[in-house]
PDB file of C-alpha atoms in Angstrom:
ATOM      1  CA  MET A 478      -0.056 -23.076   8.864  1.00 91.00           C
ATOM      2  CA  LEU A 479      -0.216 -19.770   7.307  1.00 96.00           C
ATOM      3  CA  ALA A 480      -3.398 -18.677   9.324  1.00 96.00           C
ATOM      4  CA  ALA A 481      -1.542 -19.447  12.453  1.00 97.00           C
ATOM      5  CA  GLN A 482       1.622 -17.333  11.384  1.00 97.00           C
ATOM      6  CA  LEU A 483      -0.547 -14.314  10.392  1.00 98.00           C
ATOM      7  CA  GLN A 484      -2.435 -14.380  13.861  1.00 98.00           C
ATOM      8  CA  SER A 485       0.945 -14.450  15.624  1.00 98.00           C
ATOM      9  CA  TYR A 486       2.211 -11.641  13.411  1.00 98.00           C
ATOM     10  CA  LEU A 487      -1.045  -9.772  14.022  1.00 98.00           C
ATOM     11  CA  ALA A 488      -0.806  -9.811  17.772  1.00 98.00           C
ATOM     12  CA  GLU A 489       2.831  -9.210  17.767  1.00 97.00           C
ATOM     13  CA  ALA A 490       2.161  -5.970  15.846  1.00 97.00           C
ATOM     14  CA  ASN A 491      -0.879  -5.024  17.899  1.00 97.00           C
ATOM     15  CA  ILE A 492      -3.325  -5.268  14.946  1.00 98.00           C
ATOM     16  CA  THR A 493      -6.758  -6.299  15.304  1.00 97.00           C
ATOM     17  CA  ALA A 494      -8.459  -8.376  12.532  1.00 98.00           C
ATOM     18  CA  THR A 495     -11.699 -10.339  12.335  1.00 98.00           C
ATOM     19  CA  VAL A 496     -11.636 -14.237  11.426  1.00 97.00           C
ATOM     20  CA  GLU A 497     -13.086 -13.171   8.100  1.00 98.00           C
ATOM     21  CA  GLN A 498     -10.490 -10.370   7.529  1.00 98.00           C
ATOM     22  CA  GLN A 499      -7.686 -12.887   8.368  1.00 98.00           C
ATOM     23  CA  GLN A 500      -9.138 -15.485   5.844  1.00 98.00           C
ATOM     24  CA  GLN A 501      -9.205 -12.633   3.196  1.00 98.00           C
ATOM     25  CA  LEU A 502      -5.715 -11.725   3.667  1.00 98.00           C
ATOM     26  CA  ILE A 503      -4.500 -15.577   3.699  1.00 98.00           C
ATOM     27  CA  ALA A 504      -6.561 -15.826   0.255  1.00 98.00           C
ATOM     28  CA  PHE A 505      -4.937 -12.748  -1.029  1.00 98.00           C
ATOM     29  CA  VAL A 506      -1.555 -14.435  -0.538  1.00 98.00           C
ATOM     30  CA  GLY A 507      -2.812 -17.523  -2.318  1.00 97.00           C
ATOM     31  CA  LEU A 508      -4.106 -15.539  -5.211  1.00 97.00           C
ATOM     32  CA  LEU A 509      -0.832 -13.741  -5.300  1.00 96.00           C
ATOM     33  CA  GLN A 510       1.176 -16.902  -5.346  1.00 95.00           C
ATOM     34  CA  LYS A 511      -1.076 -18.528  -8.110  1.00 95.00           C
ATOM     35  CA  TRP A 512      -0.835 -15.462 -10.460  1.00 95.00           C
ATOM     36  CA  ASN A 513       2.760 -14.802  -9.765  1.00 94.00           C
ATOM     37  CA  LYS A 514       3.457 -17.986 -11.819  1.00 90.00           C
ATOM     38  CA  ALA A 515       2.151 -16.738 -15.011  1.00 90.00           C
ATOM     39  CA  TYR A 516       2.283 -12.859 -14.440  1.00 91.00           C
ATOM     40  CA  ASN A 517       5.429 -12.218 -12.247  1.00 89.00           C
ATOM     41  CA  LEU A 518       3.843  -9.735 -10.080  1.00 92.00           C
ATOM     42  CA  THR A 519       6.278  -9.735  -7.147  1.00 93.00           C
ATOM     43  CA  SER A 520       9.916 -11.026  -6.789  1.00 94.00           C
ATOM     44  CA  VAL A 521       8.787 -12.576  -3.277  1.00 94.00           C
ATOM     45  CA  ARG A 522       7.961 -16.509  -4.223  1.00 93.00           C
ATOM     46  CA  GLU A 523       7.372 -18.058  -0.706  1.00 95.00           C
ATOM     47  CA  PRO A 524       3.778 -17.508   0.791  1.00 95.00           C
ATOM     48  CA  GLU A 525       5.501 -17.184   4.349  1.00 96.00           C
ATOM     49  CA  GLN A 526       7.575 -14.390   2.886  1.00 96.00           C
ATOM     50  CA  MET A 527       4.542 -12.698   1.214  1.00 97.00           C
ATOM     51  CA  LEU A 528       3.017 -12.778   4.556  1.00 97.00           C
ATOM     52  CA  ILE A 529       5.744 -10.724   6.035  1.00 97.00           C
ATOM     53  CA  ARG A 530       6.990  -8.715   3.042  1.00 96.00           C
ATOM     54  CA  HIS A 531       3.590  -7.882   1.477  1.00 96.00           C
ATOM     55  CA  ILE A 532       0.923  -8.447   4.163  1.00 98.00           C
ATOM     56  CA  MET A 533       2.461  -7.220   7.359  1.00 98.00           C
ATOM     57  CA  ASP A 534       4.609  -4.670   5.485  1.00 97.00           C
ATOM     58  CA  SER A 535       1.382  -2.976   4.378  1.00 98.00           C
ATOM     59  CA  LEU A 536      -0.860  -3.644   7.458  1.00 98.00           C
ATOM     60  CA  VAL A 537       1.327  -1.574   9.958  1.00 98.00           C
ATOM     61  CA  VAL A 538       0.534   1.584   8.101  1.00 98.00           C
ATOM     62  CA  SER A 539      -3.245   1.102   8.980  1.00 98.00           C
ATOM     63  CA  PRO A 540      -3.007   2.866  12.703  1.00 98.00           C
ATOM     64  CA  TYR A 541      -1.909   5.872  10.891  1.00 98.00           C
ATOM     65  CA  LEU A 542      -4.519   6.354   8.127  1.00 98.00           C
ATOM     66  CA  VAL A 543      -6.611   9.395   8.610  1.00 98.00           C
ATOM     67  CA  GLY A 544      -9.779   9.816   6.491  1.00 98.00           C
ATOM     68  CA  ASP A 545     -12.194   7.904   4.200  1.00 98.00           C
ATOM     69  CA  ARG A 546     -10.557   8.155   0.654  1.00 98.00           C
ATOM     70  CA  PHE A 547      -7.241   6.761  -0.159  1.00 98.00           C
ATOM     71  CA  ILE A 548      -5.114   6.310  -3.432  1.00 98.00           C
ATOM     72  CA  ASP A 549      -2.334   3.870  -3.595  1.00 98.00           C
ATOM     73  CA  VAL A 550      -0.004   5.084  -6.419  1.00 97.00           C
ATOM     74  CA  GLY A 551       2.264   2.488  -8.239  1.00 94.00           C
ATOM     75  CA  THR A 552       0.341  -0.172  -6.253  1.00 96.00           C
ATOM     76  CA  GLY A 553       1.714  -3.082  -8.253  1.00 95.00           C
ATOM     77  CA  PRO A 554      -0.526  -6.209  -7.231  1.00 96.00           C
ATOM     78  CA  GLY A 555      -2.373  -4.017  -4.804  1.00 97.00           C
ATOM     79  CA  LEU A 556       0.252  -3.345  -2.105  1.00 97.00           C
ATOM     80  CA  PRO A 557      -0.289  -1.820   0.208  1.00 97.00           C
ATOM     81  CA  GLY A 558      -3.790  -0.936  -0.856  1.00 98.00           C
ATOM     82  CA  ILE A 559      -5.473  -4.362  -0.824  1.00 98.00           C
ATOM     83  CA  PRO A 560      -4.425  -5.629   2.653  1.00 98.00           C
ATOM     84  CA  LEU A 561      -5.438  -2.112   3.968  1.00 98.00           C
ATOM     85  CA  ALA A 562      -8.574  -2.213   2.223  1.00 98.00           C
ATOM     86  CA  ILE A 563      -9.376  -5.875   3.832  1.00 98.00           C
ATOM     87  CA  LEU A 564      -8.500  -4.269   7.429  1.00 98.00           C
ATOM     88  CA  ASN A 565     -10.441  -1.069   6.844  1.00 98.00           C
ATOM     89  CA  PRO A 566     -13.809  -1.826   5.215  1.00 98.00           C
ATOM     90  CA  ASP A 567     -14.978   1.592   6.058  1.00 98.00           C
ATOM     91  CA  LYS A 568     -12.379   3.403   3.998  1.00 98.00           C
ATOM     92  CA  HIS A 569     -12.099   3.395   0.085  1.00 98.00           C
ATOM     93  CA  PHE A 570      -9.077   2.719  -1.857  1.00 98.00           C
ATOM     94  CA  VAL A 571      -8.212   3.501  -5.545  1.00 98.00           C
ATOM     95  CA  LEU A 572      -5.448   1.244  -6.855  1.00 98.00           C
ATOM     96  CA  LEU A 573      -3.562   3.102  -9.591  1.00 98.00           C
ATOM     97  CA  ASP A 574      -0.965   1.191 -11.638  1.00 97.00           C
ATOM     98  CA  SER A 575       0.023   1.675 -15.467  1.00 96.00           C
ATOM     99  CA  LEU A 576       0.567  -1.967 -16.057  1.00 96.00           C
ATOM    100  CA  GLY A 577      -2.657  -3.891 -17.339  1.00 96.00           C
ATOM    101  CA  LYS A 578      -1.771  -7.276 -16.010  1.00 96.00           C
ATOM    102  CA  ARG A 579      -1.404  -5.988 -12.496  1.00 96.00           C
ATOM    103  CA  ILE A 580      -4.915  -4.232 -12.944  1.00 97.00           C
ATOM    104  CA  ARG A 581      -6.571  -7.510 -14.007  1.00 97.00           C
ATOM    105  CA  PHE A 582      -4.883  -9.434 -11.161  1.00 97.00           C
ATOM    106  CA  GLN A 583      -6.298  -6.783  -8.605  1.00 98.00           C
ATOM    107  CA  LYS A 584      -9.795  -7.068 -10.239  1.00 98.00           C
ATOM    108  CA  GLN A 585      -9.801 -10.879  -9.806  1.00 97.00           C
ATOM    109  CA  VAL A 586      -9.032 -10.350  -6.085  1.00 98.00           C
ATOM    110  CA  GLN A 587     -11.822  -8.068  -5.863  1.00 98.00           C
ATOM    111  CA  ILE A 588     -14.255 -10.411  -7.234  1.00 98.00           C
ATOM    112  CA  GLU A 589     -12.900 -13.603  -5.285  1.00 98.00           C
ATOM    113  CA  LEU A 590     -12.527 -11.702  -1.997  1.00 98.00           C
ATOM    114  CA  LYS A 591     -15.655  -9.421  -2.526  1.00 97.00           C
ATOM    115  CA  LEU A 592     -14.053  -6.286  -2.000  1.00 98.00           C
ATOM    116  CA  ALA A 593     -16.472  -3.390  -2.518  1.00 98.00           C
ATOM    117  CA  ASN A 594     -14.006  -0.805  -1.198  1.00 98.00           C
ATOM    118  CA  ILE A 595     -11.338  -0.984  -3.778  1.00 98.00           C
ATOM    119  CA  THR A 596     -11.185   0.770  -7.320  1.00 98.00           C
ATOM    120  CA  PRO A 597      -8.443  -0.866  -9.471  1.00 98.00           C
ATOM    121  CA  VAL A 598      -7.568   2.098 -12.245  1.00 98.00           C
ATOM    122  CA  GLU A 599      -4.920   1.567 -15.151  1.00 98.00           C
ATOM    123  CA  SER A 600      -3.218   4.732 -15.766  1.00 98.00           C
ATOM    124  CA  ARG A 601      -0.138   6.786 -15.320  1.00 96.00           C
ATOM    125  CA  VAL A 602      -0.242   8.877 -12.049  1.00 96.00           C
ATOM    126  CA  GLU A 603       0.435  12.005 -14.310  1.00 94.00           C
ATOM    127  CA  ALA A 604      -2.473  11.263 -16.279  1.00 96.00           C
ATOM    128  CA  TYR A 605      -4.976  10.240 -13.762  1.00 98.00           C
ATOM    129  CA  GLN A 606      -7.414  13.242 -12.608  1.00 96.00           C
ATOM    130  CA  PRO A 607      -9.820  12.225  -9.936  1.00 97.00           C
ATOM    131  CA  GLU A 608     -13.066  14.102  -9.510  1.00 94.00           C
ATOM    132  CA  GLN A 609     -12.187  14.942  -6.000  1.00 96.00           C
ATOM    133  CA  GLY A 610      -9.151  14.863  -3.961  1.00 97.00           C
ATOM    134  CA  PHE A 611      -7.925  12.224  -1.406  1.00 98.00           C
ATOM    135  CA  ASP A 612      -7.440  12.094   2.277  1.00 98.00           C
ATOM    136  CA  GLY A 613      -4.279  10.230   1.777  1.00 98.00           C
ATOM    137  CA  VAL A 614      -2.024   9.436  -1.188  1.00 98.00           C
ATOM    138  CA  LEU A 615      -0.030   6.305  -0.411  1.00 97.00           C
ATOM    139  CA  SER A 616       3.055   5.036  -2.211  1.00 94.00           C
ATOM    140  CA  ARG A 617       5.213   2.215  -1.262  1.00 90.00           C
ATOM    141  CA  ALA A 618       8.797   1.850  -2.808  1.00 71.00           C
ATOM    142  CA  PHE A 619       7.375   4.068  -5.750  1.00 70.00           C
ATOM    143  CA  ALA A 620       9.935   6.716  -6.161  1.00 77.00           C
ATOM    144  CA  SER A 621      11.954   9.195  -4.785  1.00 87.00           C
ATOM    145  CA  ILE A 622      10.127  11.515  -2.327  1.00 92.00           C
ATOM    146  CA  ALA A 623      10.705  14.608  -4.840  1.00 92.00           C
ATOM    147  CA  ASP A 624       9.365  12.416  -7.688  1.00 91.00           C
ATOM    148  CA  MET A 625       6.487  11.510  -5.670  1.00 92.00           C
ATOM    149  CA  LEU A 626       5.486  14.938  -4.815  1.00 94.00           C
ATOM    150  CA  GLN A 627       6.010  16.165  -8.368  1.00 92.00           C
ATOM    151  CA  TRP A 628       3.929  13.562  -9.952  1.00 94.00           C
ATOM    152  CA  CYS A 629       1.171  13.278  -7.317  1.00 95.00           C
ATOM    153  CA  HIS A 630       0.850  16.883  -6.441  1.00 95.00           C
ATOM    154  CA  HIS A 631      -2.709  17.071  -7.761  1.00 96.00           C
ATOM    155  CA  LEU A 632      -3.898  14.132  -5.882  1.00 98.00           C
ATOM    156  CA  PRO A 633      -4.561  14.959  -2.270  1.00 97.00           C
ATOM    157  CA  ALA A 634      -7.626  17.165  -0.881  1.00 97.00           C
ATOM    158  CA  ALA A 635      -6.825  20.440   0.643  1.00 93.00           C
ATOM    159  CA  SER A 636      -6.367  18.615   4.021  1.00 94.00           C
ATOM    160  CA  GLY A 637      -4.924  15.310   2.430  1.00 97.00           C
ATOM    161  CA  LYS A 638      -1.398  13.935   3.219  1.00 97.00           C
ATOM    162  CA  PHE A 639       1.157  12.138   1.546  1.00 97.00           C
ATOM    163  CA  TYR A 640       1.978   8.824   2.993  1.00 97.00           C
ATOM    164  CA  ALA A 641       5.390   7.783   1.821  1.00 96.00           C
ATOM    165  CA  LEU A 642       6.515   4.225   2.827  1.00 96.00           C
ATOM    166  CA  LYS A 643      10.291   4.078   3.074  1.00 95.00           C
ATOM    167  CA  GLY A 644      13.061   1.416   3.772  1.00 94.00           C
ATOM    168  CA  GLN A 645      16.152   3.024   5.176  1.00 92.00           C
ATOM    169  CA  LEU A 646      15.812   7.176   5.189  1.00 92.00           C
ATOM    170  CA  ASP A 647      18.094   9.064   3.028  1.00 90.00           C
ATOM    171  CA  SER A 648      18.826  12.160   4.646  1.00 90.00           C
ATOM    172  CA  ALA A 649      19.842  13.774   1.095  1.00 89.00           C
ATOM    173  CA  GLU A 650      16.494  12.916  -0.072  1.00 89.00           C
ATOM    174  CA  LEU A 651      14.659  14.389   2.793  1.00 89.00           C
ATOM    175  CA  ALA A 652      16.809  17.606   2.276  1.00 88.00           C
ATOM    176  CA  ASN A 653      15.784  17.671  -1.528  1.00 87.00           C
ATOM    177  CA  MET A 654      12.142  18.059  -0.747  1.00 89.00           C
ATOM    178  CA  PRO A 655      10.460  20.462  -2.921  1.00 91.00           C
ATOM    179  CA  GLN A 656       9.299  23.859  -1.604  1.00 90.00           C
ATOM    180  CA  HIS A 657       6.070  24.093   0.381  1.00 93.00           C
ATOM    181  CA  TYR A 658       6.201  20.586   1.519  1.00 95.00           C
ATOM    182  CA  ALA A 659       7.148  19.501   4.913  1.00 94.00           C
ATOM    183  CA  VAL A 660       7.520  16.136   6.895  1.00 95.00           C
ATOM    184  CA  GLU A 661       4.924  16.384   9.522  1.00 95.00           C
ATOM    185  CA  GLN A 662       5.568  13.099  11.107  1.00 96.00           C
ATOM    186  CA  GLN A 663       8.365  10.567  10.767  1.00 96.00           C
ATOM    187  CA  ILE A 664       7.326   7.130  12.166  1.00 97.00           C
ATOM    188  CA  THR A 665       9.511   4.023  12.642  1.00 97.00           C
ATOM    189  CA  LEU A 666       7.329   1.056  11.710  1.00 97.00           C
ATOM    190  CA  HIS A 667       8.135  -2.426  13.128  1.00 96.00           C
ATOM    191  CA  VAL A 668       7.271  -5.289  10.691  1.00 97.00           C
ATOM    192  CA  PRO A 669       7.213  -8.592  12.670  1.00 96.00           C
ATOM    193  CA  HIS A 670      10.008 -10.948  11.462  1.00 96.00           C
ATOM    194  CA  LEU A 671      11.244  -8.480   8.970  1.00 96.00           C
ATOM    195  CA  ASP A 672      14.992  -7.551   9.654  1.00 95.00           C
ATOM    196  CA  GLU A 673      15.038  -4.210   7.710  1.00 95.00           C
ATOM    197  CA  GLN A 674      14.224  -0.801   8.318  1.00 95.00           C
ATOM    198  CA  ARG A 675      10.835   0.479   7.596  1.00 96.00           C
ATOM    199  CA  HIS A 676       9.640   4.142   7.927  1.00 96.00           C
ATOM    200  CA  LEU A 677       6.448   6.115   7.183  1.00 97.00           C
ATOM    201  CA  LEU A 678       6.750   9.774   6.268  1.00 97.00           C
ATOM    202  CA  LEU A 679       3.702  11.742   6.615  1.00 97.00           C
ATOM    203  CA  ILE A 680       4.023  14.848   4.211  1.00 97.00           C
ATOM    204  CA  THR A 681       1.806  17.735   4.024  1.00 96.00           C
ATOM    205  CA  SER A 682       1.974  20.858   1.595  1.00 90.00           C
ATOM    206  CA  SER A 683       1.463  24.275   2.815  1.00 80.00           C
ATOM    207  CA  ASP A 684      -0.091  25.743  -0.654  1.00 69.00           C
TER     208      ASP A 684
END
């Protein structure tokens, strides 16, 4: 049932995934549902809704990823990082969260789905010092844009970008962007069967 739904959503979003990738995405939903009962990882309870609100909501960002190394800040149970890692085995994703239970869940997912291209890290973003900068810094419902840029300013490489996943855009929030930052691209995302606004802001620094 879920597999057929996923197939139709992927087709609707014009996203290509192998049979194995589709199986991994469904298995991730299964693990999320199983662990959610004990760990309360997400307020979304139904697998059908997880498919739309977590899997597809993450995957629609995939066509815009440029580079090889990404960090998903405030990733929670691994969103959007894990679905994006499944779809992009050639890219590496650091999954950053300050709560141990979320990192334990991610590590279990890593083992069960045999994902070699994710690195779960338990840390506050301000305290995390990577050895090298990232091509992309992803955040989904993490904080205001100003807070995200302030807390994550040390994470991108020289040519790296911030990928801010937002719902409805707030003009005041955009107007309050810190100096030396600019929205390079504002993309309206379409998530199949989700009747809510979704936007991706690609933000660059002129420093």
